[in-house]
Coordinates of C-alpha atoms in Angstrom, one line a residue:
X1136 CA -7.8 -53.6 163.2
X1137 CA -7.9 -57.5 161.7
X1138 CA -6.4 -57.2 158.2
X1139 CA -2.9 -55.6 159.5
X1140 CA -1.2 -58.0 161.5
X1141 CA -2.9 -60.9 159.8
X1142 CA -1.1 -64.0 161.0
X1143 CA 0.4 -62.7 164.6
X1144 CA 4.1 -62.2 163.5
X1145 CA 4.4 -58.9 164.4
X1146 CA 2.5 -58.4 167.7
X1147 CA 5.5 -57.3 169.7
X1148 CA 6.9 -54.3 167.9
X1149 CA 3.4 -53.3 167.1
X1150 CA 2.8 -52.8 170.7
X1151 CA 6.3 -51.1 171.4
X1152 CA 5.5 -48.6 168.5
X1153 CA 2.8 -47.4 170.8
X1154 CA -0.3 -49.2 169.5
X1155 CA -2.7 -50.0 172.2
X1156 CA -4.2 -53.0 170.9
X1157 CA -3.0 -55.8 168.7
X1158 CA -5.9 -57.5 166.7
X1159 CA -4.3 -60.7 164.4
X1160 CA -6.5 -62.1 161.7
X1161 CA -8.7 -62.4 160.5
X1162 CA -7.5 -66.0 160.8
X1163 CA -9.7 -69.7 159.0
X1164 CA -9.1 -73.2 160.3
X1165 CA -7.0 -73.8 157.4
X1166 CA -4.6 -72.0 155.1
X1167 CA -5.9 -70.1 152.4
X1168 CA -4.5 -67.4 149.9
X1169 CA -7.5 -65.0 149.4
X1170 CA -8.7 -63.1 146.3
X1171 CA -7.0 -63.3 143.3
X1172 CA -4.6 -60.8 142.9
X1173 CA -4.4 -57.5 142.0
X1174 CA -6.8 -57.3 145.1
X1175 CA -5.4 -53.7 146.2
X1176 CA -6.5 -50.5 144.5
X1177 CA -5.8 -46.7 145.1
X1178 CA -8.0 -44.1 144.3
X1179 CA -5.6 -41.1 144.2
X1180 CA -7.9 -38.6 143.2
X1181 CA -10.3 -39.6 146.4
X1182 CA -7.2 -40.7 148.7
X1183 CA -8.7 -43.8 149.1
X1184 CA -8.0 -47.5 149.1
X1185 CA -9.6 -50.3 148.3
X1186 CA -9.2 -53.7 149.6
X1187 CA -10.4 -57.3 148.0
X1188 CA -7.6 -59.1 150.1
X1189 CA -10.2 -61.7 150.9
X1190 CA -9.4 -64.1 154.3
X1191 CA -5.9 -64.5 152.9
X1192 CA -4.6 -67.0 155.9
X1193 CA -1.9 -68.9 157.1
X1194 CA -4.2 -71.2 159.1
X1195 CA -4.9 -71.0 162.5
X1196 CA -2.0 -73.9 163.3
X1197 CA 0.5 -71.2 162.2
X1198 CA -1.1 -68.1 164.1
X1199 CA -1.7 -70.7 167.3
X1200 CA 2.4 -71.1 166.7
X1201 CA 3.0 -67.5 166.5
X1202 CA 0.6 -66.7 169.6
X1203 CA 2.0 -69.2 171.6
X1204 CA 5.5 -67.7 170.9
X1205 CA 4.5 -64.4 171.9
X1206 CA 2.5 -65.7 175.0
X1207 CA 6.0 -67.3 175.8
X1208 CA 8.4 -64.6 175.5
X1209 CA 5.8 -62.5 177.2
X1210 CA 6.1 -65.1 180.4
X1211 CA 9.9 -65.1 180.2
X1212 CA 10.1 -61.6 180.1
X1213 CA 8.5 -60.9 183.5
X1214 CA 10.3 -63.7 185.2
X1215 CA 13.2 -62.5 184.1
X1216 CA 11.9 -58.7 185.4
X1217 CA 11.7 -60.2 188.5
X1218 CA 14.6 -62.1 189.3
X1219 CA 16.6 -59.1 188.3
X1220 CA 18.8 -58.7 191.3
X1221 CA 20.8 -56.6 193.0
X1222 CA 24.2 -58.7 192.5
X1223 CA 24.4 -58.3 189.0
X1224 CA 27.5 -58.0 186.9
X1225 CA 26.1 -54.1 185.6
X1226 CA 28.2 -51.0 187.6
X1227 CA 26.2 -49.5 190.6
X1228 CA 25.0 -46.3 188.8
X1229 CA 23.2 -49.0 186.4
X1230 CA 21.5 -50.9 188.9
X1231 CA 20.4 -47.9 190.4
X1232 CA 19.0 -46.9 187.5
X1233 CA 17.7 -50.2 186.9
X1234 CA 16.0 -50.2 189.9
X1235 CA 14.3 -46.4 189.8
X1236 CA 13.1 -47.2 186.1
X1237 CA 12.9 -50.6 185.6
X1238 CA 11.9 -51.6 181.8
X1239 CA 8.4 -52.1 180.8
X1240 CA 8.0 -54.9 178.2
X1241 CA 5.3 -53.7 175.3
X1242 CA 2.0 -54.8 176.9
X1243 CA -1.7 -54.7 175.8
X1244 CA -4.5 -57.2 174.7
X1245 CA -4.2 -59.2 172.2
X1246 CA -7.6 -60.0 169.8
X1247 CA -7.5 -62.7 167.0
X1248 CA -10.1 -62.3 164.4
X1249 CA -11.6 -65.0 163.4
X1250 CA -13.8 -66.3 159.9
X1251 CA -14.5 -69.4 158.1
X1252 CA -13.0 -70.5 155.0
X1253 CA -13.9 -69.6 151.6
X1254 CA -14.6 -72.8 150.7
X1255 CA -16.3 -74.0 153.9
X1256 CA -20.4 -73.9 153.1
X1257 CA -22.5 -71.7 155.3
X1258 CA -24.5 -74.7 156.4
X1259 CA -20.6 -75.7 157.5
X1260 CA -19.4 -72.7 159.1
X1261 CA -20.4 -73.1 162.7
X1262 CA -17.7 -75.7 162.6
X1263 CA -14.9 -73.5 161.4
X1264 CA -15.9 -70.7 163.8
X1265 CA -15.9 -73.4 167.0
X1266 CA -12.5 -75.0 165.7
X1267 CA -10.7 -71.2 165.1
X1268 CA -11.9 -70.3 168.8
X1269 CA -11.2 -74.2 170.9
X1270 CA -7.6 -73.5 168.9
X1271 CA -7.0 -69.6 169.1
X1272 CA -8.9 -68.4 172.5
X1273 CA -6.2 -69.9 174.8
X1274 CA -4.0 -67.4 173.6
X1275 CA -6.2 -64.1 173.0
X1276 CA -7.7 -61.6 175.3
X1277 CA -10.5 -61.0 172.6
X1278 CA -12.0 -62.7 170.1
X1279 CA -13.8 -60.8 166.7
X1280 CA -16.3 -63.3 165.1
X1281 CA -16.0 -62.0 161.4
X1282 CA -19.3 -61.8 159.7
X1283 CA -19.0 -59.0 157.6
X1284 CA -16.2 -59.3 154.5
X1285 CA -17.8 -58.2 151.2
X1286 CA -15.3 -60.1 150.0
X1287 CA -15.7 -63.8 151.4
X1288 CA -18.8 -65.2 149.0
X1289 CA -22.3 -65.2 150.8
X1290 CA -20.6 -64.8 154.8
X1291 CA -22.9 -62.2 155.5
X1292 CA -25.9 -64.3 155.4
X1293 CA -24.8 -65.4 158.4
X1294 CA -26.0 -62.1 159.8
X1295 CA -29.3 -63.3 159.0
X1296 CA -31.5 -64.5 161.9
X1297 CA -31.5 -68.4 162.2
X1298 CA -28.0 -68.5 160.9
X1299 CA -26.8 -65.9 163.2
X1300 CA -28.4 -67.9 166.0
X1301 CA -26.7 -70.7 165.3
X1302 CA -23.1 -69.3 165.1
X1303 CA -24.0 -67.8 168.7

């Protein structure tokens, strides 16, 4: 889910811990450091948490840098899968091995989820929106448009008809 990988630095050993999915975000145009803090509560005695992180950000420039990293090594890793060859320097009981099982790089889609600033006006955000997804979408296999934070002042209004029209 957005919120746990929230600026794409960690999408590789995610998915080689076995998650099926990476979703980064949720990411704004421009740097931002969320709610004040303490923004983190637990409620022990109802094993819950609460969270008033706010779209803490690095900015989409920095999450387009870490995508395009991971996009990268993700291309690197399958030429490199298959242009393994036989002549290699490993003994012959390695090789064969090789060959049987050959090693499967983490895979699985990648989402970035994507909001508007806190600063950015509602009348604004359509703007913020097209910029995160002409800047991000390149790189995902899903996009989230983020609507729904408590905790970003007066977003969800833009649930509300002629807004949410316009964002479409």
């Amino acid at each position: 889910a957005a919120g746990f990988d929230k600026h794409g630095q960690a999408l590789r050993p995610l998915l080689q811990l076995g998650f099926g999915f990476v979703e980064v975000g949720t990411v704004t145009p421009e740097p931002q450091p969320g709610n004040p803090q303490p923004r983190m509560f637990r409620l022990l005695p109802d094993r819950a948490v609460i969270n008033r992180y706010g779209f803490n950000s690095h900015g989409a420039a920095a999450v387009q840098q870490n995508l395009e990293r991971y996009r990268r090594e993700e291309e690197e890793e399958k030429t490199q899968h298959s242009s393994s060859s036989a002549s290699s320097t490993l003994p012959w009981w390695q090789q064969l091995w090789c060959t049987l099982y050959p090693p499967h790089p983490a895979r699985g889609p990648i989402g970035v989820n994507i909001g508007k600033n806190k600063m950015t006006p509602n009348e604004q955000a359509v703007q913020d929106y097209v910029s995160n997804i002409q800047r991000l979408a390149p790189y995902a296999d899903y996009l989230v448009v983020n609507i729904s934070s408590p905790n970003t002042p007066n977003l969800r209004e833009l649930q509300r008809g002629d807004e949410f029209e316009a964002l479409l």
